[in-house]
Coordinates of N, CA and C and ligand atoms in Angstrom, one line a residue:
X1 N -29.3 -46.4 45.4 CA -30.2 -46.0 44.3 C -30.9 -47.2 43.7
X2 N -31.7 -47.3 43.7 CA -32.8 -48.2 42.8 C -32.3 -48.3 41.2
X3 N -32.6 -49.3 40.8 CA -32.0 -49.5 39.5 C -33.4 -48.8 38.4
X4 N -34.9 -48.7 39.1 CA -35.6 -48.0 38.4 C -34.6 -46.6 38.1
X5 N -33.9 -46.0 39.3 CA -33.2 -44.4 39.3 C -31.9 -44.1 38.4
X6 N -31.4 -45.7 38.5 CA -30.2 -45.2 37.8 C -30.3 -45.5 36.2
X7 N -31.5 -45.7 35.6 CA -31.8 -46.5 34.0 C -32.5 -44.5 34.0
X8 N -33.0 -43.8 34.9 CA -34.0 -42.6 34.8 C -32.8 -41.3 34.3
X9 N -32.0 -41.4 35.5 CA -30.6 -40.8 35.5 C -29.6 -41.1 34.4
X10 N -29.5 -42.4 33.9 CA -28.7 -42.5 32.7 C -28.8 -42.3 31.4
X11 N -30.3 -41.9 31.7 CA -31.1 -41.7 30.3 C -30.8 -40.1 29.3
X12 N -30.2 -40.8 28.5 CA -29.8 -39.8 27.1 C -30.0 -40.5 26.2
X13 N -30.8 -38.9 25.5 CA -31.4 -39.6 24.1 C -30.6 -40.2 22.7
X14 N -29.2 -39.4 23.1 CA -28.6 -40.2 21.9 C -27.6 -41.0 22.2
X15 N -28.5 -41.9 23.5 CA -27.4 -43.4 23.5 C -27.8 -44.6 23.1
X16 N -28.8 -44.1 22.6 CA -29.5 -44.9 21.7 C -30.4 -44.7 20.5
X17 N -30.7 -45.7 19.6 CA -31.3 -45.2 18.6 C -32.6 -46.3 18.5
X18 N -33.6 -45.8 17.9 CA -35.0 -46.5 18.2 C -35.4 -46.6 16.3
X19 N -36.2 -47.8 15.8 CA -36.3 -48.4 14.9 C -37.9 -47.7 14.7
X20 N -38.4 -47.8 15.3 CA -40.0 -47.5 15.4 C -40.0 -45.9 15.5
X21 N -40.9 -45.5 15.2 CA -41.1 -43.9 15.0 C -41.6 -43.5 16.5
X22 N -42.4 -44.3 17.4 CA -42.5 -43.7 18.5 C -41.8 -44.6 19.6
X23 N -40.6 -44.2 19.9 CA -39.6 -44.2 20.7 C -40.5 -44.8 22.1
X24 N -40.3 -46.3 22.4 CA -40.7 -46.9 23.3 C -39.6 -47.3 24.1
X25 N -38.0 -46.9 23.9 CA -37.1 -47.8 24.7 C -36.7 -46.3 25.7
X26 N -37.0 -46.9 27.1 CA -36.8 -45.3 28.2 C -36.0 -45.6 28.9
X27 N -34.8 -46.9 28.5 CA -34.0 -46.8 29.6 C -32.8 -47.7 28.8
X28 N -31.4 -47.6 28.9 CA -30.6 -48.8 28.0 C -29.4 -48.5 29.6
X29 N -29.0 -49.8 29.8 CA -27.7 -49.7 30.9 C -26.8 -51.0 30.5
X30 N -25.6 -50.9 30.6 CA -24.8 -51.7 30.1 C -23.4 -51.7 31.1
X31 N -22.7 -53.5 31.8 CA -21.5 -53.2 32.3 C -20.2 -52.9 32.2
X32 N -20.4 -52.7 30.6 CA -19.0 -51.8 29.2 C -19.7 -50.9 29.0
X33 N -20.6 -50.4 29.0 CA -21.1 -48.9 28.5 C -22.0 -47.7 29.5
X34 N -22.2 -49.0 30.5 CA -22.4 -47.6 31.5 C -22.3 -47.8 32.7
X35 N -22.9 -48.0 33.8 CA -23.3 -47.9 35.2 C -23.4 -49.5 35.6
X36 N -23.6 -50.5 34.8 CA -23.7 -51.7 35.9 C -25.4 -51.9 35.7
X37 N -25.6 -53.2 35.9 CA -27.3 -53.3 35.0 C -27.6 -54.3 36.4
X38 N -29.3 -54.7 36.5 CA -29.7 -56.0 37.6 C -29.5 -56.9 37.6
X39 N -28.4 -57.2 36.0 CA -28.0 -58.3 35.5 C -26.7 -58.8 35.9
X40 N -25.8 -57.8 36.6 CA -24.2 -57.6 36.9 C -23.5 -58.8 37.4
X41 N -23.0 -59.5 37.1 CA -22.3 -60.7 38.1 C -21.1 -60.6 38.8
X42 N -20.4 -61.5 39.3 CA -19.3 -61.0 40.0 C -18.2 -60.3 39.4
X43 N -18.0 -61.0 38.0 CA -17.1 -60.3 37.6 C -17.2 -60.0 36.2
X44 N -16.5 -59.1 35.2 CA -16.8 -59.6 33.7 C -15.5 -58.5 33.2
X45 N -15.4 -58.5 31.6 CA -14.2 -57.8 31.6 C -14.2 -57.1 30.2
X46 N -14.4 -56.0 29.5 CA -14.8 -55.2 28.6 C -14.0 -55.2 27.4
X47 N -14.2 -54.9 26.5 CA -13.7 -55.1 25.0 C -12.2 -53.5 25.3
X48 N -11.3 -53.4 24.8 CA -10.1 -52.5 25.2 C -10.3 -51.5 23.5
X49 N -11.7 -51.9 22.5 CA -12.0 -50.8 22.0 C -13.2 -49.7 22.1
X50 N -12.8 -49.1 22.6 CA -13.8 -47.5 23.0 C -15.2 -47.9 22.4
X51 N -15.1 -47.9 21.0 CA -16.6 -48.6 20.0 C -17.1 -49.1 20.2
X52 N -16.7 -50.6 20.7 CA -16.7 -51.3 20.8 C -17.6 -51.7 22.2
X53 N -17.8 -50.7 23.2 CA -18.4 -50.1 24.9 C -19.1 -49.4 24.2
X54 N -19.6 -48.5 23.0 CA -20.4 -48.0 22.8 C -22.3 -48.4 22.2
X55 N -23.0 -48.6 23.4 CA -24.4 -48.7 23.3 C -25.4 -48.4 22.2
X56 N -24.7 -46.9 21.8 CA -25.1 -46.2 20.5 C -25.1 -46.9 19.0
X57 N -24.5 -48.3 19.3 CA -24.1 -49.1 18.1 C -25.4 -50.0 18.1
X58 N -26.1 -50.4 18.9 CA -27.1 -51.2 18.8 C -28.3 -50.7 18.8
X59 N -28.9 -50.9 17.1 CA -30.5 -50.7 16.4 C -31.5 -51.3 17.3
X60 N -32.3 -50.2 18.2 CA -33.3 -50.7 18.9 C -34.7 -50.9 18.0
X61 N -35.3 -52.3 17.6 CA -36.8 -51.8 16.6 C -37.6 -52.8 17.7
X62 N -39.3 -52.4 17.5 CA -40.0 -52.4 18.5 C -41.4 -53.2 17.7
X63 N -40.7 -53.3 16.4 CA -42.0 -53.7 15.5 C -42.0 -55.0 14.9
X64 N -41.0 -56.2 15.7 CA -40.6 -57.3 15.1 C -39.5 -57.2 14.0
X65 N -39.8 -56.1 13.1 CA -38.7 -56.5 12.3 C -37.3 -55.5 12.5
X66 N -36.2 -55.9 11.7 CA -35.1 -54.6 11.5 C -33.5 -55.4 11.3
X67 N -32.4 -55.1 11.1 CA -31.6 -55.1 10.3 C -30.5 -54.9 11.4
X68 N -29.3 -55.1 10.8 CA -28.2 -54.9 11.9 C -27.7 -54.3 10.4
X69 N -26.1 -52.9 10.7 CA -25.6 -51.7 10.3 C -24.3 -52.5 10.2
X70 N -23.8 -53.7 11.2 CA -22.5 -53.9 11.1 C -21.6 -52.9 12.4
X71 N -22.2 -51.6 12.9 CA -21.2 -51.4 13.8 C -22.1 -51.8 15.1
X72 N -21.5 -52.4 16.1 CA -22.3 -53.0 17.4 C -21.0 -52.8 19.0
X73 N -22.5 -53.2 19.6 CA -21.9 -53.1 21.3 C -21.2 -54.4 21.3
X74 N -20.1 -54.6 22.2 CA -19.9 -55.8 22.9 C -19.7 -56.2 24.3
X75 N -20.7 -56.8 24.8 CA -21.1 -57.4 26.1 C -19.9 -57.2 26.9
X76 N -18.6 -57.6 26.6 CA -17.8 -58.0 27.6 C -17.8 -59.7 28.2
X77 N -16.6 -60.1 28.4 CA -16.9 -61.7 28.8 C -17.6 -61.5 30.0
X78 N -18.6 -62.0 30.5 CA -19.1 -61.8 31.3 C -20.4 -60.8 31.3
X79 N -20.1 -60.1 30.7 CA -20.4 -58.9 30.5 C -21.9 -58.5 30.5
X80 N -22.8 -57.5 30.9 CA -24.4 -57.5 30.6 C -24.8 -56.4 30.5
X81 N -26.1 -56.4 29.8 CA -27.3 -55.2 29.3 C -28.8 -55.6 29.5
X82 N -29.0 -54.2 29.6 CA -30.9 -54.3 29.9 C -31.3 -53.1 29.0
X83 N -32.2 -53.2 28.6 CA -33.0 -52.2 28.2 C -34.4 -52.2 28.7
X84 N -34.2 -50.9 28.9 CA -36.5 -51.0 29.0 C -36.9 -50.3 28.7
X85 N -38.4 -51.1 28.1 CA -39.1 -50.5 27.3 C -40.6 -50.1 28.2
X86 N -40.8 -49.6 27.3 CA -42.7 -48.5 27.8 C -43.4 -48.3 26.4
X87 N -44.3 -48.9 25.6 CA -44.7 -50.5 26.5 C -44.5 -51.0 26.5
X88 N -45.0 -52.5 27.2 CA -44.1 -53.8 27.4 C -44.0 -54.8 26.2
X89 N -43.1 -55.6 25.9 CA -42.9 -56.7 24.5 C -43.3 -57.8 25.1
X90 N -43.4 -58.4 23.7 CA -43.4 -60.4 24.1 C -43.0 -60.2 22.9
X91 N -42.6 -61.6 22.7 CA -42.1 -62.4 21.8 C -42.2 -62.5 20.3
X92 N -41.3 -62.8 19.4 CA -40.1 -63.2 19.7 C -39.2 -62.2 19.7
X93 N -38.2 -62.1 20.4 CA -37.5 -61.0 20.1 C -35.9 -61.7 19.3
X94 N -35.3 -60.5 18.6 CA -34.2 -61.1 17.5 C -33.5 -60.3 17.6
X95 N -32.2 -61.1 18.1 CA -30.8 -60.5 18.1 C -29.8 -60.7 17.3
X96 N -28.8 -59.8 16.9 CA -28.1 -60.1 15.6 C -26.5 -60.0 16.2
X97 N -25.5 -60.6 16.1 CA -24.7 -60.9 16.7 C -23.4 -60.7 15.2
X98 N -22.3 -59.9 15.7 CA -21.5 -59.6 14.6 C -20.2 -60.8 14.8
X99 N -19.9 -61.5 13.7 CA -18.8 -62.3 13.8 C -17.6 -61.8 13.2
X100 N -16.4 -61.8 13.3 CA -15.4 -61.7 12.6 C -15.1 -62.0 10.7
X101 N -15.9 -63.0 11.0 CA -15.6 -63.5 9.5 C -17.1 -64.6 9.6
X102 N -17.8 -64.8 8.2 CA -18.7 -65.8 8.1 C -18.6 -66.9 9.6
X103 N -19.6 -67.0 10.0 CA -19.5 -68.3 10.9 C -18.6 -68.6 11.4
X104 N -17.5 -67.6 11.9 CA -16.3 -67.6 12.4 C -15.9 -68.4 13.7
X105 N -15.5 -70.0 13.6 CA -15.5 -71.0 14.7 C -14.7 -70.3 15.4
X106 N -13.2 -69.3 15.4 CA -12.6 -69.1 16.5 C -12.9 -67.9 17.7
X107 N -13.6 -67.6 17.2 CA -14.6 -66.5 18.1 C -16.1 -66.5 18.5
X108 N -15.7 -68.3 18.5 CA -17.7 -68.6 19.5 C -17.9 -67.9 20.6
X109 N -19.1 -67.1 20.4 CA -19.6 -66.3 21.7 C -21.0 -66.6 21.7
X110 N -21.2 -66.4 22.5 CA -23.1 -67.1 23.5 C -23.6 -65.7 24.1
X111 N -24.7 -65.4 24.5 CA -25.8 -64.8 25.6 C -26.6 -65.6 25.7
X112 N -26.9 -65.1 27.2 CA -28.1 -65.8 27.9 C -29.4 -64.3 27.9
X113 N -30.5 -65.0 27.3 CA -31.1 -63.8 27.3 C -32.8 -63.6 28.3
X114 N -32.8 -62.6 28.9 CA -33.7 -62.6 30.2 C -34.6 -62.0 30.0
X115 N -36.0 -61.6 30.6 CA -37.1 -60.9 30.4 C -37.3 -60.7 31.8
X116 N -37.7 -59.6 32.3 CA -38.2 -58.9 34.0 C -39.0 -58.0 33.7
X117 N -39.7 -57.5 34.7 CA -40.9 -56.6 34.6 C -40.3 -55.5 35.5
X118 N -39.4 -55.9 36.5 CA -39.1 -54.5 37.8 C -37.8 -54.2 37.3
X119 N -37.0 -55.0 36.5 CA -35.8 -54.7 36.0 C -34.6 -55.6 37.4
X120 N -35.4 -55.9 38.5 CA -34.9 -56.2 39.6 C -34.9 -58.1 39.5
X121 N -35.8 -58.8 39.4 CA -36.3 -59.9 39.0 C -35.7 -60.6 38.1
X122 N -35.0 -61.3 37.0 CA -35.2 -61.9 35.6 C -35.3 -63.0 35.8
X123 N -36.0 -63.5 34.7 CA -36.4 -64.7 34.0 C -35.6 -65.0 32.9
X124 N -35.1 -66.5 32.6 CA -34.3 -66.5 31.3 C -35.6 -67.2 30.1
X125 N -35.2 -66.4 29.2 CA -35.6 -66.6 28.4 C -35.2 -67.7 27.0
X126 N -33.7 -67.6 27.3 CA -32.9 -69.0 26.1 C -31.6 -68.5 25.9
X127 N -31.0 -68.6 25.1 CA -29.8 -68.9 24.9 C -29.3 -68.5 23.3
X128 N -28.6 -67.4 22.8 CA -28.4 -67.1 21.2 C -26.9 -67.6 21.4
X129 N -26.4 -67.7 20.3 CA -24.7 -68.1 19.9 C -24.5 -67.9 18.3
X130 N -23.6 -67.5 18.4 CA -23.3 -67.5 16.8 C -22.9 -68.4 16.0
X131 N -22.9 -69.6 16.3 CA -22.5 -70.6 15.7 C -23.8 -71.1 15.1
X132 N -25.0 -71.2 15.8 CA -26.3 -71.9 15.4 C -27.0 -70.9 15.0
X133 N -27.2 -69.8 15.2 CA -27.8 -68.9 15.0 C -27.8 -68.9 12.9
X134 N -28.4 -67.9 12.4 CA -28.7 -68.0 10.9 C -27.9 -66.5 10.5
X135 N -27.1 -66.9 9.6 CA -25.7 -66.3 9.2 C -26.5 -65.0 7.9
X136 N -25.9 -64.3 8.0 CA -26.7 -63.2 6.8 C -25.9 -63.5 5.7
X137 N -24.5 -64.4 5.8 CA -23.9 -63.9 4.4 C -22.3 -63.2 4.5
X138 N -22.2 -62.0 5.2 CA -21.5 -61.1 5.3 C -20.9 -61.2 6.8
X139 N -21.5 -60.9 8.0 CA -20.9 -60.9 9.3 C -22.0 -61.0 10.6
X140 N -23.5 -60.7 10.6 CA -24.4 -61.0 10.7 C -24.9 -62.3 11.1
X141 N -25.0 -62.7 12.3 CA -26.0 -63.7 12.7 C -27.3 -63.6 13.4
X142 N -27.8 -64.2 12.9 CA -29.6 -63.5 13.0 C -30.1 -64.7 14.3
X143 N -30.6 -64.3 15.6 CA -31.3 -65.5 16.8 C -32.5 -65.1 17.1
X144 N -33.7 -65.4 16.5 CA -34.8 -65.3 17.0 C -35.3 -66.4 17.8
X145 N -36.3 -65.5 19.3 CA -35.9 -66.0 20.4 C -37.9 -66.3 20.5
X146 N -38.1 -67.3 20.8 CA -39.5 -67.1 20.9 C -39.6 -67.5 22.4
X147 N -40.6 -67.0 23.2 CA -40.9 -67.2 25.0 C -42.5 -66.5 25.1
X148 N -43.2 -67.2 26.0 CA -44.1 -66.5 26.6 C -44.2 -65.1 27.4
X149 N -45.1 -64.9 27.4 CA -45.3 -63.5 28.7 C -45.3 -62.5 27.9
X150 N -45.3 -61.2 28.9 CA -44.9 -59.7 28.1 C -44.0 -59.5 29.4
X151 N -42.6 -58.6 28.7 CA -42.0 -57.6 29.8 C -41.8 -56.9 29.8
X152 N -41.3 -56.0 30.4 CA -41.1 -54.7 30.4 C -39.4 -54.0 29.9
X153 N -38.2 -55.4 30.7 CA -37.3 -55.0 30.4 C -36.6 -56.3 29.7
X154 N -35.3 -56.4 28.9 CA -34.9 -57.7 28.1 C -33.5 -57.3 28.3
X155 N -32.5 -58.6 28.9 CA -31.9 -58.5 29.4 C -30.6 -58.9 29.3
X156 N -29.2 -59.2 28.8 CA -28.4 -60.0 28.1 C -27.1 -60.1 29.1
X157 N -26.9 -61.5 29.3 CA -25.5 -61.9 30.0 C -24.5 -62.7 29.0
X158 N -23.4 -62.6 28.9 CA -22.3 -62.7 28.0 C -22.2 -64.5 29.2
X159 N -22.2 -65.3 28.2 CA -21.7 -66.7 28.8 C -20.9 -67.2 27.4
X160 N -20.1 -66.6 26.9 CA -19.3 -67.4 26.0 C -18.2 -68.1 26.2
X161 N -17.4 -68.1 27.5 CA -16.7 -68.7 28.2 C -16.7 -70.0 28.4
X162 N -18.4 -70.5 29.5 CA -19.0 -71.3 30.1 C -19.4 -72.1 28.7
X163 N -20.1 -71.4 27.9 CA -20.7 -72.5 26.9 C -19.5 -72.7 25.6
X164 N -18.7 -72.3 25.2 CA -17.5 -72.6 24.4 C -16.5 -72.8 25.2
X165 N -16.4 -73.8 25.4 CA -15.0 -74.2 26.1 C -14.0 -74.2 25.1
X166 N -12.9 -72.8 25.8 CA -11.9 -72.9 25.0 C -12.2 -71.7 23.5
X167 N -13.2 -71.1 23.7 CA -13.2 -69.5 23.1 C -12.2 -69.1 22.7
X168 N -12.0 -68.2 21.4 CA -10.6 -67.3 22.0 C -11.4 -65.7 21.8
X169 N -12.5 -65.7 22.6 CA -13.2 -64.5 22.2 C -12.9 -63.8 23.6
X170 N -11.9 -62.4 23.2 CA -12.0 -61.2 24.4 C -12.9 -60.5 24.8
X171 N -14.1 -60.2 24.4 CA -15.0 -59.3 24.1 C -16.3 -59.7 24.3
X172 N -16.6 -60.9 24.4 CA -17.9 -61.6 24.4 C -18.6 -61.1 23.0
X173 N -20.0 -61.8 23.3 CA -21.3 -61.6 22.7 C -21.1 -60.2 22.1
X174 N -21.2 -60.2 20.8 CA -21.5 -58.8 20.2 C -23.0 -58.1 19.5
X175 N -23.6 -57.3 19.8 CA -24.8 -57.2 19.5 C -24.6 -55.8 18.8
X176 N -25.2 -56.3 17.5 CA -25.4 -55.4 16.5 C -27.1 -54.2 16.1
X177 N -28.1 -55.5 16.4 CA -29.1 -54.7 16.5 C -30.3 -55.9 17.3
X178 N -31.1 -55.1 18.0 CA -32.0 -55.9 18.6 C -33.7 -55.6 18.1
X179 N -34.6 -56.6 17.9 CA -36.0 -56.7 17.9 C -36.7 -57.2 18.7
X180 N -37.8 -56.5 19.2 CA -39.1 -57.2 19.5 C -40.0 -56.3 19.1
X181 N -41.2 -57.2 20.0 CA -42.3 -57.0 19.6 C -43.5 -56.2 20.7
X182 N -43.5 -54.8 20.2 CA -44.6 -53.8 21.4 C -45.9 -54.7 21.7
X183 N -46.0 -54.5 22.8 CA -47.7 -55.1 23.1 C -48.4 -54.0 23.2
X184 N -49.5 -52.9 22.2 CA -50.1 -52.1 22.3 C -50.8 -51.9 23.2
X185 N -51.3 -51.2 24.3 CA -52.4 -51.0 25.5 C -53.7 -50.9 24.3
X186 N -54.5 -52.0 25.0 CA -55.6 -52.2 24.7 C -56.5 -50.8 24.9
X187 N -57.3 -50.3 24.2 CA -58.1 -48.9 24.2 C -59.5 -49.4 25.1
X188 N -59.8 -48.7 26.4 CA -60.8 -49.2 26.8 C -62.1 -48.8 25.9
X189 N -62.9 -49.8 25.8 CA -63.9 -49.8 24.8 C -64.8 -48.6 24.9
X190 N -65.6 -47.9 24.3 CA -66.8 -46.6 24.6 C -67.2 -47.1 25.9
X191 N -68.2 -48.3 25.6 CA -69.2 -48.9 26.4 C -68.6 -48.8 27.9
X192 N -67.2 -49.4 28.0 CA -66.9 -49.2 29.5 C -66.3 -48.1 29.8
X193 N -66.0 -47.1 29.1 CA -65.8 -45.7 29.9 C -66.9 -45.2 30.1
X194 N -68.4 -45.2 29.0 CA -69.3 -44.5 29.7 C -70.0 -45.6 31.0
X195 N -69.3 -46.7 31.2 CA -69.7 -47.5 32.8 C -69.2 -46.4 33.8
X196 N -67.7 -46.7 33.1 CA -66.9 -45.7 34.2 C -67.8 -44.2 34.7
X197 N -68.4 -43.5 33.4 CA -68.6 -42.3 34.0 C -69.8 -42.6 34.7
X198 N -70.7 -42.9 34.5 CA -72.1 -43.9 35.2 C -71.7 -43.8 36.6
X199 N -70.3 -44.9 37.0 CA -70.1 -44.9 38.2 C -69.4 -43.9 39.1
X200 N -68.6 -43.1 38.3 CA -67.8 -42.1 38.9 C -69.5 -41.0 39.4
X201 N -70.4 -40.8 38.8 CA -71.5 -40.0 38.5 C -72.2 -40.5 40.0
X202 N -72.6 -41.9 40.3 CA -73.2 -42.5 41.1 C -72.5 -42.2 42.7
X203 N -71.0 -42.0 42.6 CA -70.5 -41.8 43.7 C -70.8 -40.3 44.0
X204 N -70.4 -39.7 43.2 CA -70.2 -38.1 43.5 C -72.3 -37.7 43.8
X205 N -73.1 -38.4 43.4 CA -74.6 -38.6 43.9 C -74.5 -38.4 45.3
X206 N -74.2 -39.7 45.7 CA -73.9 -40.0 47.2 C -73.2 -39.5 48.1
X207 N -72.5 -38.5 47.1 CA -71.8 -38.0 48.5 C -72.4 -36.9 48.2
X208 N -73.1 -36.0 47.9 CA -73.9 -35.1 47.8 C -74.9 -35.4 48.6
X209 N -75.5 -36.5 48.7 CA -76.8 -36.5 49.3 C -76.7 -36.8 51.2
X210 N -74.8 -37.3 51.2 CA -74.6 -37.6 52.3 C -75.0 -36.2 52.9
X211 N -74.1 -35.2 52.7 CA -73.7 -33.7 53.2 C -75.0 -33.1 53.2
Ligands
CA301 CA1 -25.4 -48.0 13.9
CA302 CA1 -18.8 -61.8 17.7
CA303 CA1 -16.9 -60.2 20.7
CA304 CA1 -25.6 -51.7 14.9

């Protein structure tokens, strides 16, 4: 099955929640919360609370801005997610990561975060952690991510292992709520639809005059 089939197939509307009023996110897959993503690696190993695997915890907003609730997904060590969107984003996008306690040094966790267009493909995009990242105060750490391009889908691998040597984090990367930014389809101007009709008009001529 194509990973376009199984993001079409896994798709329920209330496994996720959308920040923006017209619902651009058509696909969320996760290796704690669902089926296995194009992001999967060899191995990874899931948080042992139910909630905790739950996708429904992470604020999808589409408009640059938005807020984290305090209840969120957790990656898993190893662990990964994709979402895709229709239409496609660019930059920056901003992930909010839940810690235990303020800036909590015994539970450093990292993502590596990716952008693709087939969902098959990724590109990395950079690297969030909660240690550097910008602390709300409360349990919140705020990583805005700036990168070129537009994509279609945005992608997250749990590396808190590899980049904190010596973690005592089970659970990886926790994601509370995610942002970016829609790239609107450009409205084709008057002038070149009535080209368009001009030429659509010019063909159907010619084949009239062929017969
Ligand atoms: Ca929530
Ligand atoms: Ca955390
Ligand atoms: Ca965690
Ligand atoms: Ca949340």
């Amino acid at each position: 099955m194509s990973l376009k089939a199984i993001f079409l197939s896994a798709l329920t509307a209330s496994a996720f929640m959308t920040g923006a009023a017209s619902a651009a996110v058509i696909g969320i897959e996760s290796d704690c919360g669902g089926t296995g993503t194009g992001l999967t690696g060899s191995s990874f190993s899931c948080s042992s609370d139910a909630n905790r695997n739950d996708t429904g915890n992470i604020e999808i907003f589409e408009d640059g801005t938005g807020a984290g609730d305090d209840d969120f997904f957790s990656l898993g060590l190893g662990g990964t997610l994709v979402v895709e969107f229709d239409p496609t984003f660019q930059g920056p996008a901003i992930v909010i990561e839940i810690t235990n306690a303020s800036g909590s040094a015994q539970h450093q966790e990292a993502v590596e975060i990716f952008g693709s267009n087939d969902g098959i493909t990724f590109t990395s995009l950079g690297i969030a952690d909660n240690q550097s990242g910008v602390n709300d105060g409360t349990r919140g750490v705020s990583t805005s991510l700036s990168f070129a391009g537009t994509f279609a889908f945005l992608g997250f691998r749990d590396i808190s292992q590899s980049f904190f040597a010596g973690t005592s984090s089970t659970d990886g990367f926790d994601i509370d709520a995610i942002s970016v930014n829609s790239v609107t389809p450009v409205p084709l101007p008057a002038s070149a639809l009535l080209l368009l009709a001009g030429v659509g008009g010019l063909g159907a001529l010619r084949a009239r005059r062929k017969s």
